[in-house]
Amino acid sequence: MDAETKKAANWGKEAEKACHDFDVFCDYLLERKASLSKATGHIGKKDCFELNRQLSVKEGFERPTRLQKDYPVINFFYYVAMKHRILEPDSSGCHIQPGKNYGYYKEAEALEKFLLMLANVLFDGRFTGNALWYGINIESFMEWAAKVMPCANQAYCLPKEILMGYDLGHRDCLMTYLEELGVLKIHKEAGMEDGRVIHPWEAEVGPLFEVAYDLYRTVYDSHDCGQEEPPVFSLNTYWETHISGGKASGLIKILEEPDMDYKNQVVDLEIKVRHGKCIRIVRMNLSDPLYELHLAIQNAFEFDNDHLFAFYAGHGMLKETFTMPETSISGDGYSVYETLLGDLQLRAGDKFSYLFDFGDEWWFDIKAVAIKEGSVHGPELIKAVHDAPEQYPVYEDGYEDDM
């Protein structure tokens, strides 16, 4: 066995340990038929508490009183499982069931599973932005690694910047994810005295750190570092080139290259004014962009299309915003011009929302009633219940509301 083959084999063993908790997470939810919140789709407090006790990196809560968002590892696992359709809600939305890619996950090699989770930490906007972390971000962490070039199974003092934040006594979220994935192991937490750092965090670097560093550098060294967004990246190609020299299983390929052919499929959308009785059912092609849905709602409810708007899908970490790029302040939303209805991966019963006019806040709740074969030349109004509301109602005192 040559050195490279031996290294890959060692990575595989380490990845098996790193993926163990995610397997426990999936098995627990399926075997217990864990209930989900109807409001958020999240796992309940008692199940989160029990799951937390079985993880390698756990929170020290004494009672099941915390929400899913208070458990960083569980929240991360939930996001990966649901985003990549390894798990998904059942038709009632109240329980978890195997997702369409569950079989591919179970059959994949441990190192493939590890790369999938690692890629989310390194490149997904939910984990690469400062908003989720108390301090250090992935860019500055990798800059530190490039200077130090840490070796496996040795302990190092991490950058002091990791302590920046509201609560200096708690582990940074980035460190939590990397420790859970076996990239490093925290040996000593930072100490403070009179507001000063006595000693920084100390961590032992694991064998999988080399994989994380190599994956990060491979992506960012291949494009202009001045770009705000990371480039389109294929884990499948990376696997073939840098890991095994052979083909990866369906896990990586299918999760990164979903079927984008939505031709000859239509969806009936029930659109309801959130604070009213007016309902419209519109039939559209799954290949239509969200901007066409915006226009269809404007026509169906007889509005003037004179304000900004946005669509929102999902809850918590799975929440996505879709709007016009030129009106996005934070730049973290998806384009309504480029996002197709089919990209939402709708199933019958799935819901999302539409907000028109950020001042008056006209909210509409949208439900996918049925998805079937067929096509339409343009959005078709299938059913109308009650009159459309006045966009700018006039009240008895003669004053026209600027809603």
XYZ file of N, CA and C in Angstrom, residues 236-384:
447
model
N -18.183 15.847 -6.681
C -17.949 14.639 -7.459
C -16.590 14.710 -8.159
N -16.313 15.865 -8.783
C -15.038 16.056 -9.469
C -13.886 16.053 -8.465
N -14.104 16.713 -7.324
C -13.058 16.757 -6.300
C -12.725 15.342 -5.830
N -13.757 14.531 -5.630
C -13.548 13.148 -5.179
C -12.681 12.389 -6.177
N -13.023 12.492 -7.437
C -12.276 11.767 -8.467
C -10.825 12.236 -8.563
N -10.616 13.558 -8.397
C -9.288 14.130 -8.598
C -8.397 14.038 -7.370
N -8.955 14.277 -6.194
C -8.130 14.424 -4.997
C -8.244 13.283 -3.992
N -9.254 12.451 -4.093
C -9.441 11.432 -3.059
C -9.136 10.018 -3.554
N -9.944 9.534 -4.492
C -9.836 8.112 -4.818
C -9.354 7.801 -6.224
N -9.477 8.767 -7.124
C -9.141 8.472 -8.510
C -10.241 7.708 -9.211
N -11.310 7.374 -8.484
C -12.435 6.655 -9.072
C -13.719 7.438 -8.917
N -14.810 6.839 -9.343
C -16.108 7.509 -9.301
C -16.684 7.483 -7.885
N -17.299 8.574 -7.502
C -18.013 8.609 -6.237
C -19.377 7.952 -6.430
N -20.023 7.622 -5.332
C -21.347 7.013 -5.426
C -22.380 8.068 -5.791
N -23.636 7.646 -5.855
C -24.693 8.566 -6.240
C -24.926 9.690 -5.253
N -24.448 9.543 -4.006
C -24.699 10.555 -2.979
C -24.248 11.939 -3.426
N -22.965 12.082 -3.704
C -22.420 13.392 -4.062
C -22.961 13.867 -5.402
N -22.995 12.988 -6.377
C -23.411 13.375 -7.734
C -24.866 13.860 -7.759
N -25.758 13.092 -7.165
C -27.176 13.436 -7.230
C -27.492 14.669 -6.390
N -26.863 14.805 -5.226
C -27.148 15.948 -4.377
C -26.658 17.243 -4.993
N -25.639 17.176 -5.824
C -25.115 18.391 -6.443
C -25.679 18.625 -7.833
N -26.229 17.608 -8.430
C -26.748 17.741 -9.781
C -28.191 17.225 -9.833
N -29.103 17.887 -9.135
C -30.502 17.435 -9.136
C -31.119 17.559 -10.521
N -32.165 16.797 -10.722
C -32.882 16.846 -11.997
C -33.529 18.218 -12.156
N -33.068 18.970 -13.146
C -33.576 20.327 -13.351
C -34.595 20.391 -14.489
N -35.027 19.261 -14.992
C -35.954 19.234 -16.109
C -37.395 19.263 -15.592
N -38.009 20.455 -15.636
C -39.365 20.603 -15.132
C -40.385 20.725 -16.258
N -39.980 20.373 -17.474
C -40.893 20.494 -18.602
C -42.056 19.521 -18.438
N -43.211 19.944 -18.967
C -44.411 19.129 -18.949
C -44.866 18.770 -17.534
N -44.657 19.704 -16.585
C -45.183 19.542 -15.238
C -45.816 20.866 -14.803
N -47.018 20.767 -14.259
C -47.704 21.964 -13.787
C -48.023 21.830 -12.307
N -48.191 22.971 -11.657
C -48.547 22.984 -10.245
C -49.739 23.921 -10.049
N -50.709 23.480 -9.258
C -51.835 24.337 -8.873
C -51.510 24.955 -7.525
N -51.483 26.281 -7.480
C -51.109 27.008 -6.271
C -52.314 27.727 -5.694
N -52.629 27.420 -4.435
C -53.687 28.126 -3.720
C -53.044 29.341 -3.041
N -53.506 30.524 -3.405
C -52.920 31.769 -2.900
C -53.981 32.492 -2.081
N -53.674 32.709 -0.806
C -54.665 33.289 0.125
C -54.097 34.540 0.782
N -54.913 35.596 0.834
C -54.526 36.787 1.594
C -54.464 36.386 3.064
N -53.322 36.661 3.700
C -53.136 36.172 5.067
C -54.201 36.689 6.028
N -54.555 37.953 5.920
C -55.552 38.522 6.831
C -56.827 38.854 6.044
N -57.437 37.828 5.507
C -58.652 38.007 4.722
C -59.171 36.679 4.223
N -60.274 36.708 3.489
C -60.912 35.485 3.009
C -60.661 35.216 1.526
N -60.065 36.165 0.846
C -59.885 36.046 -0.593
C -58.873 34.955 -0.945
N -59.275 34.075 -1.847
C -58.413 32.971 -2.290
C -58.429 32.910 -3.812
N -57.262 32.650 -4.391
C -57.160 32.399 -5.824
C -56.323 31.137 -6.032
N -56.770 30.294 -6.962
C -55.975 29.121 -7.336
C -55.472 29.331 -8.759
N -54.152 29.284 -8.892
C -53.501 29.558 -10.174
C -52.710 28.334 -10.612
N -52.809 28.004 -11.890
C -52.031 26.882 -12.447
C -50.852 27.442 -13.235
N -49.652 26.912 -12.947
C -48.442 27.381 -13.624
C -47.532 26.210 -13.958
N -46.605 26.439 -14.861
C -45.590 25.439 -15.169
C -44.521 25.446 -14.073
N -43.989 24.284 -13.734
C -42.883 24.245 -12.784
C -41.633 24.883 -13.371
N -41.603 25.054 -14.686
C -40.459 25.686 -15.337
C -40.576 27.212 -15.369
N -41.669 27.769 -14.813
C -41.842 29.222 -14.762
C -41.002 29.800 -13.626
N -40.367 30.951 -13.834
C -39.618 31.599 -12.754
C -40.548 32.210 -11.721
N -40.034 32.454 -10.538
C -40.840 33.051 -9.473
C -41.346 34.441 -9.860
N -40.624 35.120 -10.738
C -41.088 36.438 -11.162
C -42.437 36.327 -11.862
N -42.659 35.241 -12.614
C -43.946 35.029 -13.273
C -45.045 34.797 -12.236
N -44.697 34.134 -11.134
C -45.680 33.940 -10.071
C -46.041 35.289 -9.446
N -45.059 36.144 -9.265
C -45.317 37.494 -8.756
C -46.329 38.217 -9.647
N -46.111 38.176 -10.954
C -47.023 38.841 -11.884
C -48.408 38.204 -11.848
N -48.447 36.872 -11.708
C -49.730 36.166 -11.665
C -50.533 36.574 -10.430
N -49.859 36.737 -9.300
C -50.549 37.161 -8.074
C -51.063 38.587 -8.230
N -50.239 39.451 -8.818
C -50.669 40.828 -9.040
C -51.935 40.874 -9.906
N -51.964 40.074 -10.956
C -53.133 40.037 -11.842
C -54.351 39.417 -11.148
N -54.121 38.326 -10.423
C -55.235 37.616 -9.791
C -55.910 38.450 -8.708
N -55.132 39.296 -8.031
C -55.688 40.102 -6.948
C -55.884 41.563 -7.350
N -55.652 41.852 -8.627
C -55.919 43.178 -9.200
C -55.144 44.286 -8.490
N -53.873 44.005 -8.194
C -53.008 45.011 -7.590
C -52.275 45.771 -8.691
N -51.614 46.869 -8.300
C -50.989 47.759 -9.284
C -49.521 47.442 -9.579
N -48.944 46.465 -8.894
C -47.543 46.090 -9.119
C -46.629 47.307 -9.035
N -46.782 48.067 -7.953
C -46.042 49.315 -7.816
C -45.123 49.336 -6.594
N -44.809 48.154 -6.049
C -43.921 48.094 -4.889
C -42.988 46.883 -4.993
N -42.002 46.837 -4.099
C -41.074 45.716 -4.051
C -41.759 44.501 -3.422
N -41.126 43.344 -3.570
C -41.734 42.116 -3.080
C -40.660 41.080 -2.796
N -41.059 39.979 -2.149
C -40.151 38.863 -1.885
C -40.963 37.607 -1.627
N -40.371 36.463 -1.924
C -40.942 35.160 -1.574
C -40.084 34.556 -0.468
N -40.729 33.802 0.432
C -40.019 33.146 1.529
C -40.456 31.688 1.587
N -39.469 30.796 1.655
C -39.774 29.365 1.739
C -38.943 28.739 2.845
N -39.515 27.784 3.552
C -38.788 27.090 4.612
C -38.830 27.834 5.936
N -38.253 27.195 6.974
C -38.235 27.759 8.322
C -36.826 27.677 8.888
N -36.545 28.519 9.871
C -35.271 28.445 10.581
C -34.084 28.473 9.647
N -33.166 27.495 9.824
C -31.966 27.443 8.988
C -32.295 27.105 7.539
N -33.489 26.578 7.301
C -33.873 26.215 5.942
C -34.607 27.340 5.225
N -34.779 28.460 5.899
C -35.519 29.558 5.291
C -34.718 30.191 4.156
N -35.380 30.381 3.016
C -34.760 31.006 1.850
C -35.568 32.240 1.458
N -34.859 33.255 0.986
C -35.494 34.473 0.508
C -35.258 34.611 -0.982
N -36.302 34.977 -1.718
C -36.208 35.141 -3.166
C -36.733 36.522 -3.530
N -35.905 37.316 -4.165
C -36.315 38.669 -4.512
C -35.540 39.131 -5.742
N -35.733 40.389 -6.112
C -34.986 40.944 -7.244
C -33.597 41.356 -6.758
N -32.541 40.892 -7.400
C -31.181 41.204 -6.934
C -30.936 42.693 -6.744
N -31.514 43.510 -7.601
C -31.265 44.952 -7.510
C -31.919 45.588 -6.282
N -32.827 44.865 -5.630
C -33.483 45.424 -4.444
C -33.032 44.739 -3.162
N -32.157 43.746 -3.268
C -31.701 43.021 -2.089
C -30.638 43.827 -1.358
N -30.907 44.165 -0.104
C -29.974 44.970 0.678
C -28.798 44.132 1.165
N -29.079 42.949 1.699
C -28.024 42.121 2.265
C -27.305 41.278 1.225
N -27.958 41.076 0.064
C -27.331 40.279 -0.987
C -27.386 38.786 -0.739
N -28.169 38.342 0.281
C -28.203 36.923 0.608
C -29.434 36.213 0.062
N -30.212 36.887 -0.776
C -31.398 36.263 -1.348
C -31.128 35.685 -2.723
N -32.037 34.828 -3.170
C -31.940 34.245 -4.505
C -32.782 35.071 -5.482
N -32.415 35.048 -6.737
C -33.086 35.856 -7.744
C -34.423 35.242 -8.152
N -35.467 36.070 -8.196
C -36.776 35.603 -8.650
C -36.778 35.397 -10.166
N -35.802 35.959 -10.844
C -35.698 35.769 -12.297
C -35.082 34.404 -12.622
N -34.158 33.965 -11.796
C -33.414 32.733 -12.083
C -33.968 31.515 -11.360
N -34.734 31.720 -10.294
C -35.285 30.601 -9.530
C -36.605 30.154 -10.141
N -36.683 28.889 -10.518
C -37.912 28.333 -11.090
C -38.784 27.758 -9.968
N -40.067 27.663 -10.236
C -40.963 27.048 -9.258
C -40.489 25.631 -8.914
N -39.993 24.918 -9.907
C -39.496 23.569 -9.666
C -38.294 23.522 -8.748
N -37.523 24.616 -8.699
C -36.351 24.665 -7.821
C -36.739 24.617 -6.348
N -37.984 24.945 -6.035
C -38.445 24.882 -4.649
C -38.710 23.447 -4.210
N -38.623 22.505 -5.154
C -38.844 21.078 -4.865
C -40.166 20.873 -4.117
N -41.213 21.470 -4.676
C -42.525 21.417 -4.048
C -43.142 20.026 -4.123
N -43.821 19.689 -3.058
C -44.689 18.517 -3.043
C -46.091 19.007 -2.686
N -47.098 18.233 -3.036
C -48.473 18.619 -2.692
C -48.576 18.841 -1.187
N -49.097 19.988 -0.800
C -49.225 20.330 0.610
C -48.157 21.288 1.100
N -47.055 21.439 0.353
C -45.989 22.356 0.758
C -46.464 23.805 0.689
N -45.953 24.623 1.620
C -46.377 26.018 1.690
C -45.179 26.957 1.638
N -45.393 28.141 1.103
C -44.419 29.217 1.180
C -45.198 30.528 1.154
N -44.523 31.653 1.231
C -45.240 32.921 1.367
C -44.691 33.987 0.425
N -45.514 35.003 0.225
C -45.199 36.115 -0.679
C -45.529 37.413 0.045
N -44.574 38.319 0.094
C -44.780 39.625 0.713
C -44.676 40.702 -0.364
N -45.737 41.468 -0.514
C -45.761 42.567 -1.476
C -45.888 43.886 -0.732
N -45.018 44.817 -1.065
C -45.021 46.150 -0.453
C -44.502 46.058 0.985
N -43.207 46.327 1.159
C -42.577 46.199 2.474
C -43.084 47.233 3.470
N -43.800 48.244 2.994
C -44.381 49.236 3.895
C -45.745 48.796 4.407
N -46.654 48.509 3.472
C -48.011 48.092 3.853
C -48.091 46.621 4.241
N -47.112 45.860 3.783
C -47.006 44.438 4.131
C -48.258 43.635 3.784
N -48.478 43.451 2.499
C -49.511 42.525 2.031
C -48.904 41.127 1.990
N -49.305 40.295 2.961
C -48.794 38.925 3.028
C -49.777 37.961 2.364
N -49.236 37.037 1.586
C -50.038 35.993 0.941
C -49.432 34.635 1.296
N -50.269 33.701 1.691
C -49.837 32.328 1.962
C -50.125 31.472 0.737
N -49.125 30.737 0.282
C -49.225 29.948 -0.951
C -49.062 28.470 -0.631
N -49.949 27.657 -1.160
C -49.907 26.212 -0.921
C -49.952 25.469 -2.249
N -49.060 24.501 -2.415
C -49.079 23.657 -3.609
C -50.199 22.630 -3.436
N -51.267 22.797 -4.197
C -52.438 21.916 -4.057
C -52.220 20.606 -4.798
N -51.691 20.693 -6.017
C -51.483 19.490 -6.831
C -50.363 19.726 -7.831
N -49.622 18.672 -8.117
C -48.561 18.707 -9.129
C -48.812 17.543 -10.081
N -48.854 17.844 -11.373
C -49.171 16.792 -12.333
C -48.538 17.099 -13.687
N -48.652 16.158 -14.594
C -48.105 16.345 -15.937
C -48.982 17.322 -16.715
N -48.341 18.034 -17.637
C -49.066 18.988 -18.457
C -48.274 20.266 -18.625
N -48.866 21.218 -19.324
C -48.231 22.522 -19.519
C -49.308 23.559 -19.811
N -49.003 24.819 -19.511
C -49.910 25.927 -19.810
C -49.115 27.011 -20.530
N -49.794 27.784 -21.380
C -49.117 28.841 -22.125
C -48.753 30.031 -21.240
N -49.466 30.163 -20.132
C -49.227 31.218 -19.156
C -50.029 30.902 -17.917
N -49.801 31.610 -16.823
C -50.556 31.339 -15.601
C -52.065 31.373 -15.853
N -52.761 30.342 -15.367
C -54.204 30.250 -15.553
C -54.926 30.352 -14.211
N -55.928 31.208 -14.140
C -56.731 31.329 -12.933
C -57.756 30.198 -12.938
N -57.647 29.279 -11.991
C -58.507 28.101 -11.937
C -59.739 28.329 -11.070
N -59.548 29.074 -9.992
C -60.665 29.271 -9.062
C -60.490 30.583 -8.317
N -61.601 31.284 -8.054
C -61.571 32.533 -7.285
C -62.642 32.472 -6.202
